[in-house]
PDB file of C-alpha atoms and ligand atoms in Angstrom:
ATOM      1  CA  MET A   1       0.000   0.000   0.000  1.00 48.00           C
ATOM      2  CA  HIS A   2       3.036   2.255  -0.169  1.00 60.00           C
ATOM      3  CA  HIS A   3       2.671   3.628  -3.630  1.00 83.00           C
ATOM      4  CA  GLN A   4      -0.843   4.947  -3.698  1.00 94.00           C
ATOM      5  CA  LYS A   5      -1.257   8.079  -5.764  1.00 96.00           C
ATOM      6  CA  ASN A   6      -4.285   9.594  -4.115  1.00 98.00           C
ATOM      7  CA  LEU A   7      -4.591  12.960  -5.797  1.00 98.00           C
ATOM      8  CA  VAL A   8      -6.951  15.899  -5.593  1.00 98.00           C
ATOM      9  CA  LEU A   9      -7.003  18.624  -8.250  1.00 98.00           C
ATOM     10  CA  LEU A  10      -7.800  22.083  -6.920  1.00 98.00           C
ATOM     11  CA  GLY A  11      -8.422  25.314  -8.773  1.00 96.00           C
ATOM     12  CA  PRO A  12     -11.282  27.525  -9.949  1.00 96.00           C
ATOM     13  CA  PRO A  13     -13.930  26.302 -12.394  1.00 93.00           C
ATOM     14  CA  GLY A  14     -12.417  26.457 -15.874  1.00 90.00           C
ATOM     15  CA  ALA A  15      -8.838  26.153 -14.630  1.00 94.00           C
ATOM     16  CA  GLY A  16      -8.429  23.025 -16.753  1.00 92.00           C
ATOM     17  CA  LYS A  17      -8.924  20.452 -13.984  1.00 94.00           C
ATOM     18  CA  GLY A  18     -11.023  18.167 -16.170  1.00 93.00           C
ATOM     19  CA  THR A  19      -8.665  18.305 -19.148  1.00 92.00           C
ATOM     20  CA  GLN A  20      -5.575  17.728 -17.018  1.00 96.00           C
ATOM     21  CA  ALA A  21      -7.204  15.075 -14.847  1.00 96.00           C
ATOM     22  CA  LYS A  22      -8.170  13.043 -17.930  1.00 95.00           C
ATOM     23  CA  GLU A  23      -4.662  13.237 -19.341  1.00 96.00           C
ATOM     24  CA  LEU A  24      -2.973  12.454 -16.010  1.00 96.00           C
ATOM     25  CA  ALA A  25      -5.364   9.582 -15.403  1.00 97.00           C
ATOM     26  CA  ALA A  26      -4.460   8.040 -18.757  1.00 96.00           C
ATOM     27  CA  ARG A  27      -0.727   8.435 -18.148  1.00 96.00           C
ATOM     28  CA  LEU A  28      -0.719   7.178 -14.574  1.00 95.00           C
ATOM     29  CA  GLY A  29      -3.316   4.465 -15.138  1.00 96.00           C
ATOM     30  CA  LEU A  30      -5.595   5.881 -12.463  1.00 97.00           C
ATOM     31  CA  PRO A  31      -9.331   6.557 -12.531  1.00 98.00           C
ATOM     32  CA  HIS A  32     -10.468  10.150 -13.100  1.00 97.00           C
ATOM     33  CA  ILE A  33     -13.275  10.907 -10.672  1.00 98.00           C
ATOM     34  CA  SER A  34     -15.199  14.091 -11.412  1.00 97.00           C
ATOM     35  CA  THR A  35     -18.109  14.801  -9.078  1.00 97.00           C
ATOM     36  CA  GLY A  36     -19.387  17.396 -11.593  1.00 95.00           C
ATOM     37  CA  ASP A  37     -19.494  14.703 -14.319  1.00 94.00           C
ATOM     38  CA  MET A  38     -21.183  12.265 -11.924  1.00 96.00           C
ATOM     39  CA  LEU A  39     -23.810  14.854 -11.001  1.00 96.00           C
ATOM     40  CA  ARG A  40     -24.453  15.825 -14.647  1.00 94.00           C
ATOM     41  CA  GLU A  41     -24.892  12.157 -15.485  1.00 93.00           C
ATOM     42  CA  ALA A  42     -27.390  11.816 -12.632  1.00 95.00           C
ATOM     43  CA  VAL A  43     -29.263  14.849 -14.012  1.00 94.00           C
ATOM     44  CA  ARG A  44     -29.321  13.322 -17.538  1.00 92.00           C
ATOM     45  CA  GLU A  45     -30.577  10.032 -16.178  1.00 94.00           C
ATOM     46  CA  GLY A  46     -33.175  11.735 -13.997  1.00 96.00           C
ATOM     47  CA  THR A  47     -32.192   9.881 -10.812  1.00 96.00           C
ATOM     48  CA  GLU A  48     -33.214  11.079  -7.314  1.00 95.00           C
ATOM     49  CA  LEU A  49     -29.741  12.580  -6.890  1.00 95.00           C
ATOM     50  CA  GLY A  50     -30.040  14.327 -10.262  1.00 96.00           C
ATOM     51  CA  LYS A  51     -33.431  15.797  -9.382  1.00 96.00           C
ATOM     52  CA  LYS A  52     -32.114  17.156  -6.094  1.00 95.00           C
ATOM     53  CA  ALA A  53     -28.936  18.566  -7.636  1.00 96.00           C
ATOM     54  CA  LYS A  54     -30.134  20.185 -10.867  1.00 95.00           C
ATOM     55  CA  ALA A  55     -31.515  23.541  -9.668  1.00 94.00           C
ATOM     56  CA  VAL A  56     -28.552  24.105  -7.364  1.00 95.00           C
ATOM     57  CA  MET A  57     -26.089  23.359 -10.162  1.00 95.00           C
ATOM     58  CA  ASP A  58     -27.912  25.663 -12.581  1.00 92.00           C
ATOM     59  CA  ARG A  59     -27.445  28.519 -10.105  1.00 92.00           C
ATOM     60  CA  GLY A  60     -23.720  27.806  -9.791  1.00 92.00           C
ATOM     61  CA  GLU A  61     -23.981  26.929  -6.123  1.00 94.00           C
ATOM     62  CA  LEU A  62     -22.683  23.875  -4.299  1.00 95.00           C
ATOM     63  CA  VAL A  63     -24.805  20.771  -3.907  1.00 96.00           C
ATOM     64  CA  SER A  64     -25.093  19.769  -0.230  1.00 96.00           C
ATOM     65  CA  ASP A  65     -22.240  17.767   1.291  1.00 97.00           C
ATOM     66  CA  GLU A  66     -24.664  14.946   2.216  1.00 96.00           C
ATOM     67  CA  LEU A  67     -25.586  14.329  -1.420  1.00 95.00           C
ATOM     68  CA  LEU A  68     -21.925  13.977  -2.385  1.00 96.00           C
ATOM     69  CA  THR A  69     -20.632  11.828   0.491  1.00 97.00           C
ATOM     70  CA  GLY A  70     -22.368   8.620  -0.600  1.00 95.00           C
ATOM     71  CA  ILE A  71     -21.347   8.772  -4.248  1.00 96.00           C
ATOM     72  CA  VAL A  72     -17.739   9.661  -3.420  1.00 98.00           C
ATOM     73  CA  LYS A  73     -17.391   6.891  -0.850  1.00 97.00           C
ATOM     74  CA  GLU A  74     -18.936   4.330  -3.163  1.00 97.00           C
ATOM     75  CA  ARG A  75     -16.667   5.368  -6.029  1.00 98.00           C
ATOM     76  CA  LEU A  76     -13.461   5.327  -3.946  1.00 98.00           C
ATOM     77  CA  SER A  77     -14.333   1.838  -2.667  1.00 98.00           C
ATOM     78  CA  LYS A  78     -14.058   0.360  -6.154  1.00 98.00           C
ATOM     79  CA  ALA A  79     -11.132  -1.879  -7.056  1.00 97.00           C
ATOM     80  CA  ASP A  80      -9.779   0.517  -9.700  1.00 97.00           C
ATOM     81  CA  CYS A  81      -8.915   3.028  -6.928  1.00 97.00           C
ATOM     82  CA  GLU A  82      -6.532   0.645  -5.159  1.00 96.00           C
ATOM     83  CA  LYS A  83      -3.362   2.209  -6.595  1.00 96.00           C
ATOM     84  CA  GLY A  84      -4.750   5.697  -6.445  1.00 97.00           C
ATOM     85  CA  PHE A  85      -7.225   8.069  -8.049  1.00 98.00           C
ATOM     86  CA  ILE A  86      -7.545  11.607  -9.346  1.00 98.00           C
ATOM     87  CA  LEU A  87     -10.376  13.527  -7.751  1.00 98.00           C
ATOM     88  CA  ASP A  88     -11.596  16.492  -9.788  1.00 97.00           C
ATOM     89  CA  GLY A  89     -14.117  18.862  -8.204  1.00 96.00           C
ATOM     90  CA  TYR A  90     -14.107  17.200  -4.781  1.00 98.00           C
ATOM     91  CA  PRO A  91     -13.547  18.347  -2.073  1.00 98.00           C
ATOM     92  CA  ARG A  92     -15.117  21.758  -2.693  1.00 97.00           C
ATOM     93  CA  ASN A  93     -15.081  23.109   0.875  1.00 98.00           C
ATOM     94  CA  LEU A  94     -13.380  22.437   4.210  1.00 98.00           C
ATOM     95  CA  SER A  95     -16.106  20.166   5.483  1.00 98.00           C
ATOM     96  CA  GLN A  96     -15.824  17.944   2.384  1.00 98.00           C
ATOM     97  CA  ALA A  97     -12.057  17.819   2.962  1.00 98.00           C
ATOM     98  CA  SER A  98     -12.631  16.402   6.433  1.00 98.00           C
ATOM     99  CA  ILE A  99     -15.362  14.048   5.153  1.00 98.00           C
ATOM    100  CA  LEU A 100     -12.848  12.809   2.569  1.00 98.00           C
ATOM    101  CA  GLU A 101     -10.208  12.258   5.248  1.00 98.00           C
ATOM    102  CA  GLY A 102     -12.737  10.146   7.155  1.00 98.00           C
ATOM    103  CA  ILE A 103     -13.656   8.099   4.069  1.00 98.00           C
ATOM    104  CA  LEU A 104      -9.991   7.389   3.288  1.00 98.00           C
ATOM    105  CA  LYS A 105      -9.283   6.345   6.875  1.00 97.00           C
ATOM    106  CA  GLU A 106     -12.295   4.072   6.856  1.00 97.00           C
ATOM    107  CA  LEU A 107     -11.145   2.476   3.596  1.00 96.00           C
ATOM    108  CA  GLY A 108      -7.565   2.133   4.901  1.00 96.00           C
ATOM    109  CA  LYS A 109      -6.162   4.454   2.261  1.00 97.00           C
ATOM    110  CA  ASP A 110      -3.397   7.063   2.403  1.00 96.00           C
ATOM    111  CA  PRO A 111      -4.307  10.747   2.706  1.00 96.00           C
ATOM    112  CA  VAL A 112      -4.466  12.775  -0.526  1.00 97.00           C
ATOM    113  CA  LYS A 113      -1.935  15.084  -2.101  1.00 97.00           C
ATOM    114  CA  ALA A 114      -3.450  18.255  -3.528  1.00 98.00           C
ATOM    115  CA  LEU A 115      -2.400  19.793  -6.838  1.00 98.00           C
ATOM    116  CA  GLU A 116      -3.587  23.311  -7.463  1.00 97.00           C
ATOM    117  CA  LEU A 117      -4.014  24.972 -10.858  1.00 97.00           C
ATOM    118  CA  ASP A 118      -3.451  28.666 -10.448  1.00 96.00           C
ATOM    119  CA  VAL A 119      -5.510  30.803 -12.883  1.00 95.00           C
ATOM    120  CA  ALA A 120      -6.698  34.436 -12.575  1.00 93.00           C
ATOM    121  CA  ASP A 121     -10.435  35.233 -12.607  1.00 92.00           C
ATOM    122  CA  ASP A 122     -10.463  37.221 -15.855  1.00 90.00           C
ATOM    123  CA  VAL A 123      -8.852  34.302 -17.689  1.00 92.00           C
ATOM    124  CA  ILE A 124     -11.533  31.988 -16.252  1.00 92.00           C
ATOM    125  CA  VAL A 125     -14.455  34.073 -17.483  1.00 89.00           C
ATOM    126  CA  LYS A 126     -13.030  34.125 -21.021  1.00 88.00           C
ATOM    127  CA  ARG A 127     -12.321  30.397 -21.011  1.00 88.00           C
ATOM    128  CA  LEU A 128     -15.676  29.263 -19.680  1.00 90.00           C
ATOM    129  CA  SER A 129     -17.764  31.394 -22.005  1.00 90.00           C
ATOM    130  CA  SER A 130     -15.954  29.841 -24.997  1.00 93.00           C
ATOM    131  CA  ARG A 131     -16.354  26.326 -23.594  1.00 92.00           C
ATOM    132  CA  ARG A 132     -18.823  24.007 -25.357  1.00 95.00           C
ATOM    133  CA  SER A 133     -19.950  20.653 -24.013  1.00 95.00           C
ATOM    134  CA  CYS A 134     -21.553  17.546 -25.422  1.00 95.00           C
ATOM    135  CA  PRO A 135     -24.846  16.921 -23.584  1.00 92.00           C
ATOM    136  CA  ALA A 136     -24.742  13.241 -24.576  1.00 92.00           C
ATOM    137  CA  CYS A 137     -21.207  12.022 -23.794  1.00 90.00           C
ATOM    138  CA  GLY A 138     -19.800  14.867 -21.689  1.00 89.00           C
ATOM    139  CA  ALA A 139     -16.873  15.716 -24.017  1.00 92.00           C
ATOM    140  CA  VAL A 140     -15.611  19.277 -23.580  1.00 93.00           C
ATOM    141  CA  TYR A 141     -14.331  21.682 -26.256  1.00 94.00           C
ATOM    142  CA  ASN A 142     -13.079  25.246 -26.354  1.00 92.00           C
ATOM    143  CA  LEU A 143     -13.969  27.368 -29.379  1.00 93.00           C
ATOM    144  CA  VAL A 144     -10.575  29.092 -29.209  1.00 86.00           C
ATOM    145  CA  PHE A 145      -8.113  26.448 -27.968  1.00 84.00           C
ATOM    146  CA  SER A 146      -9.600  23.071 -28.847  1.00 90.00           C
ATOM    147  CA  PRO A 147     -12.541  23.428 -31.250  1.00 95.00           C
ATOM    148  CA  PRO A 148     -14.428  20.362 -32.524  1.00 97.00           C
ATOM    149  CA  LYS A 149     -13.437  19.144 -36.007  1.00 97.00           C
ATOM    150  CA  LYS A 150     -16.877  20.022 -37.352  1.00 97.00           C
ATOM    151  CA  GLU A 151     -18.398  23.243 -36.043  1.00 96.00           C
ATOM    152  CA  GLY A 152     -21.006  22.769 -33.333  1.00 97.00           C
ATOM    153  CA  VAL A 153     -20.846  18.966 -33.319  1.00 97.00           C
ATOM    154  CA  CYS A 154     -19.184  16.489 -30.943  1.00 98.00           C
ATOM    155  CA  ASP A 155     -16.169  14.690 -32.489  1.00 97.00           C
ATOM    156  CA  THR A 156     -16.895  11.528 -30.532  1.00 96.00           C
ATOM    157  CA  CYS A 157     -20.636  11.036 -30.871  1.00 96.00           C
ATOM    158  CA  GLY A 158     -21.928  13.587 -33.385  1.00 97.00           C
ATOM    159  CA  THR A 159     -24.332  15.286 -30.955  1.00 97.00           C
ATOM    160  CA  ALA A 160     -24.914  19.066 -31.196  1.00 98.00           C
ATOM    161  CA  LEU A 161     -22.724  20.892 -28.668  1.00 97.00           C
ATOM    162  CA  ILE A 162     -24.186  23.222 -26.059  1.00 96.00           C
ATOM    163  CA  LEU A 163     -23.059  26.012 -23.757  1.00 94.00           C
ATOM    164  CA  ARG A 164     -23.614  24.555 -20.271  1.00 90.00           C
ATOM    165  CA  ASP A 165     -26.277  26.525 -18.352  1.00 88.00           C
ATOM    166  CA  ASP A 166     -23.699  27.179 -15.667  1.00 89.00           C
ATOM    167  CA  ASP A 167     -21.105  28.413 -18.205  1.00 90.00           C
ATOM    168  CA  LYS A 168     -23.224  31.527 -18.923  1.00 90.00           C
ATOM    169  CA  GLU A 169     -21.483  34.669 -17.750  1.00 88.00           C
ATOM    170  CA  SER A 170     -23.737  35.539 -14.794  1.00 89.00           C
ATOM    171  CA  VAL A 171     -23.471  31.980 -13.465  1.00 92.00           C
ATOM    172  CA  ILE A 172     -19.694  31.934 -14.035  1.00 92.00           C
ATOM    173  CA  ARG A 173     -19.436  34.992 -11.747  1.00 91.00           C
ATOM    174  CA  GLU A 174     -21.454  33.190  -9.078  1.00 93.00           C
ATOM    175  CA  ARG A 175     -19.312  30.042  -9.398  1.00 93.00           C
ATOM    176  CA  LEU A 176     -16.176  32.153  -8.993  1.00 94.00           C
ATOM    177  CA  ARG A 177     -17.644  33.859  -5.931  1.00 95.00           C
ATOM    178  CA  VAL A 178     -18.471  30.448  -4.420  1.00 95.00           C
ATOM    179  CA  TYR A 179     -14.981  29.250  -5.327  1.00 96.00           C
ATOM    180  CA  HIS A 180     -13.252  32.112  -3.520  1.00 96.00           C
ATOM    181  CA  GLU A 181     -15.510  31.832  -0.488  1.00 97.00           C
ATOM    182  CA  LYS A 182     -15.699  28.060  -0.037  1.00 97.00           C
ATOM    183  CA  THR A 183     -13.086  26.247  -2.130  1.00 97.00           C
ATOM    184  CA  ALA A 184     -10.014  28.504  -2.114  1.00 96.00           C
ATOM    185  CA  PRO A 185      -9.492  27.988   1.670  1.00 97.00           C
ATOM    186  CA  LEU A 186      -8.677  24.344   0.862  1.00 97.00           C
ATOM    187  CA  SER A 187      -5.301  25.436  -0.491  1.00 96.00           C
ATOM    188  CA  ALA A 188      -4.237  26.806   2.897  1.00 96.00           C
ATOM    189  CA  HIS A 189      -5.612  23.674   4.567  1.00 97.00           C
ATOM    190  CA  TYR A 190      -3.519  21.318   2.432  1.00 98.00           C
ATOM    191  CA  ALA A 191      -0.491  23.650   2.475  1.00 97.00           C
ATOM    192  CA  GLN A 192      -0.535  23.598   6.269  1.00 97.00           C
ATOM    193  CA  GLU A 193      -0.307  19.808   6.178  1.00 95.00           C
ATOM    194  CA  GLY A 194       2.517  19.951   3.629  1.00 96.00           C
ATOM    195  CA  ARG A 195       0.279  18.310   1.038  1.00 97.00           C
ATOM    196  CA  LEU A 196      -0.091  21.070  -1.545  1.00 98.00           C
ATOM    197  CA  LYS A 197       1.730  21.729  -4.804  1.00 97.00           C
ATOM    198  CA  SER A 198       0.682  24.682  -6.892  1.00 97.00           C
ATOM    199  CA  VAL A 199       1.333  25.010 -10.638  1.00 97.00           C
ATOM    200  CA  PRO A 200       0.521  27.845 -13.072  1.00 96.00           C
ATOM    201  CA  GLY A 201      -2.655  26.919 -14.966  1.00 95.00           C
ATOM    202  CA  ASP A 202      -2.642  29.590 -17.663  1.00 92.00           C
ATOM    203  CA  LEU A 203       0.065  27.967 -19.801  1.00 92.00           C
ATOM    204  CA  PRO A 204      -0.585  25.721 -22.831  1.00 90.00           C
ATOM    205  CA  PRO A 205      -2.114  22.416 -21.651  1.00 91.00           C
ATOM    206  CA  ALA A 206       1.033  20.374 -22.449  1.00 94.00           C
ATOM    207  CA  GLN A 207       3.142  22.616 -20.213  1.00 96.00           C
ATOM    208  CA  VAL A 208       0.612  22.480 -17.399  1.00 96.00           C
ATOM    209  CA  LEU A 209       0.649  18.690 -17.653  1.00 97.00           C
ATOM    210  CA  GLU A 210       4.432  18.646 -17.460  1.00 97.00           C
ATOM    211  CA  ALA A 211       4.377  20.847 -14.351  1.00 97.00           C
ATOM    212  CA  LEU A 212       1.774  18.584 -12.749  1.00 97.00           C
ATOM    213  CA  GLU A 213       3.801  15.451 -13.474  1.00 96.00           C
ATOM    214  CA  LYS A 214       6.841  17.090 -11.937  1.00 96.00           C
ATOM    215  CA  ALA A 215       4.808  18.057  -8.867  1.00 96.00           C
ATOM    216  CA  ILE A 216       3.546  14.475  -8.478  1.00 94.00           C
ATOM    217  CA  GLY A 217       7.123  13.195  -8.735  1.00 87.00           C
TER     218      GLY A 217
HETATM  219  P1  LIG B 301     -17.888  21.106 -12.008  1.00 91.72           P
HETATM  220  O1  LIG B 301     -18.108  20.385 -13.289  1.00 91.72           O
HETATM  221  O2  LIG B 301     -16.854  20.456 -11.126  1.00 91.72           O
HETATM  222  O3  LIG B 301     -17.639  22.576 -12.197  1.00 91.72           O
HETATM  223  O4  LIG B 301     -19.260  20.987 -11.178  1.00 91.72           O
HETATM  224  C1  LIG B 301     -20.458  21.533 -11.684  1.00 91.72           C
HETATM  225  C2  LIG B 301     -21.434  21.798 -10.539  1.00 91.72           C
HETATM  226  O5  LIG B 301     -21.715  20.563  -9.854  1.00 91.72           O
HETATM  227  C3  LIG B 301     -20.895  22.721  -9.470  1.00 91.72           C
HETATM  228  O6  LIG B 301     -21.071  24.090  -9.790  1.00 91.72           O
HETATM  229  C4  LIG B 301     -21.748  22.294  -8.268  1.00 91.72           C
HETATM  230  O7  LIG B 301     -23.065  22.806  -8.355  1.00 91.72           O
HETATM  231  C5  LIG B 301     -21.837  20.806  -8.454  1.00 91.72           C
HETATM  232  N1  LIG B 301     -20.719  20.093  -7.770  1.00 91.72           N
HETATM  233  C6  LIG B 301     -19.691  19.378  -8.338  1.00 91.72           C
HETATM  234  N2  LIG B 301     -18.864  18.887  -7.412  1.00 91.72           N
HETATM  235  C7  LIG B 301     -19.366  19.294  -6.210  1.00 91.72           C
HETATM  236  C8  LIG B 301     -18.946  19.133  -4.865  1.00 91.72           C
HETATM  237  N3  LIG B 301     -17.852  18.459  -4.545  1.00 91.72           N
HETATM  238  N4  LIG B 301     -19.720  19.697  -3.901  1.00 91.72           N
HETATM  239  C9  LIG B 301     -20.832  20.378  -4.191  1.00 91.72           C
HETATM  240  N5  LIG B 301     -21.267  20.600  -5.439  1.00 91.72           N
HETATM  241  C10 LIG B 301     -20.548  20.061  -6.451  1.00 91.72           C
END
């Protein structure tokens, strides 16, 4: 159990956590666990969780800790998390950080290392408003940096791309406000425990990836 890579990606919405987590997961052979993706899937499937989460997500606020605890614990219990995992979008506040510590203890796993993507607010607003998502398979594009091969259509499944409700400018501002109030304090929390590495997130994706790999060691 000595070589677990239990990783948490921190950073504002639109910092590139999803993109980097996917790439890192592929390289390290670890599962990418995005609570945002899990919640959006629940919304698409119309499950109880999805029904409870949808309105809150559309406003750019945080879904209650209780709703997340079960799905996170269940996911981290799976066999593919034995050597480690990359959490993206969880924890989102200090209480989730302590819930996560409890879950890991209970499962006999090592504590997480946090990797933070550092990106300024004005960069975030520009990035998120040019982000387009596939409502069917969840693929993410950026009209400026990584457009789909055919305009407006998902490369993978051919579905028409959308601007996520919560990627509209007014909601982006609210998500950033929530980030600074609730999520940003996590950096100090992990730094205090000597478990934080911060990398600049406003470089080209390949350079960010390189910096993250260096930080992981
Ligand atoms: P994301 O794709 O990570 O930006 O998540 C999209 C939305 O899902 C967020 O704005 C929240 O409403 C909700 N969400 C995702 N992860 C969490 C979490 N750990 N705690 C509370 N809400 C979350």
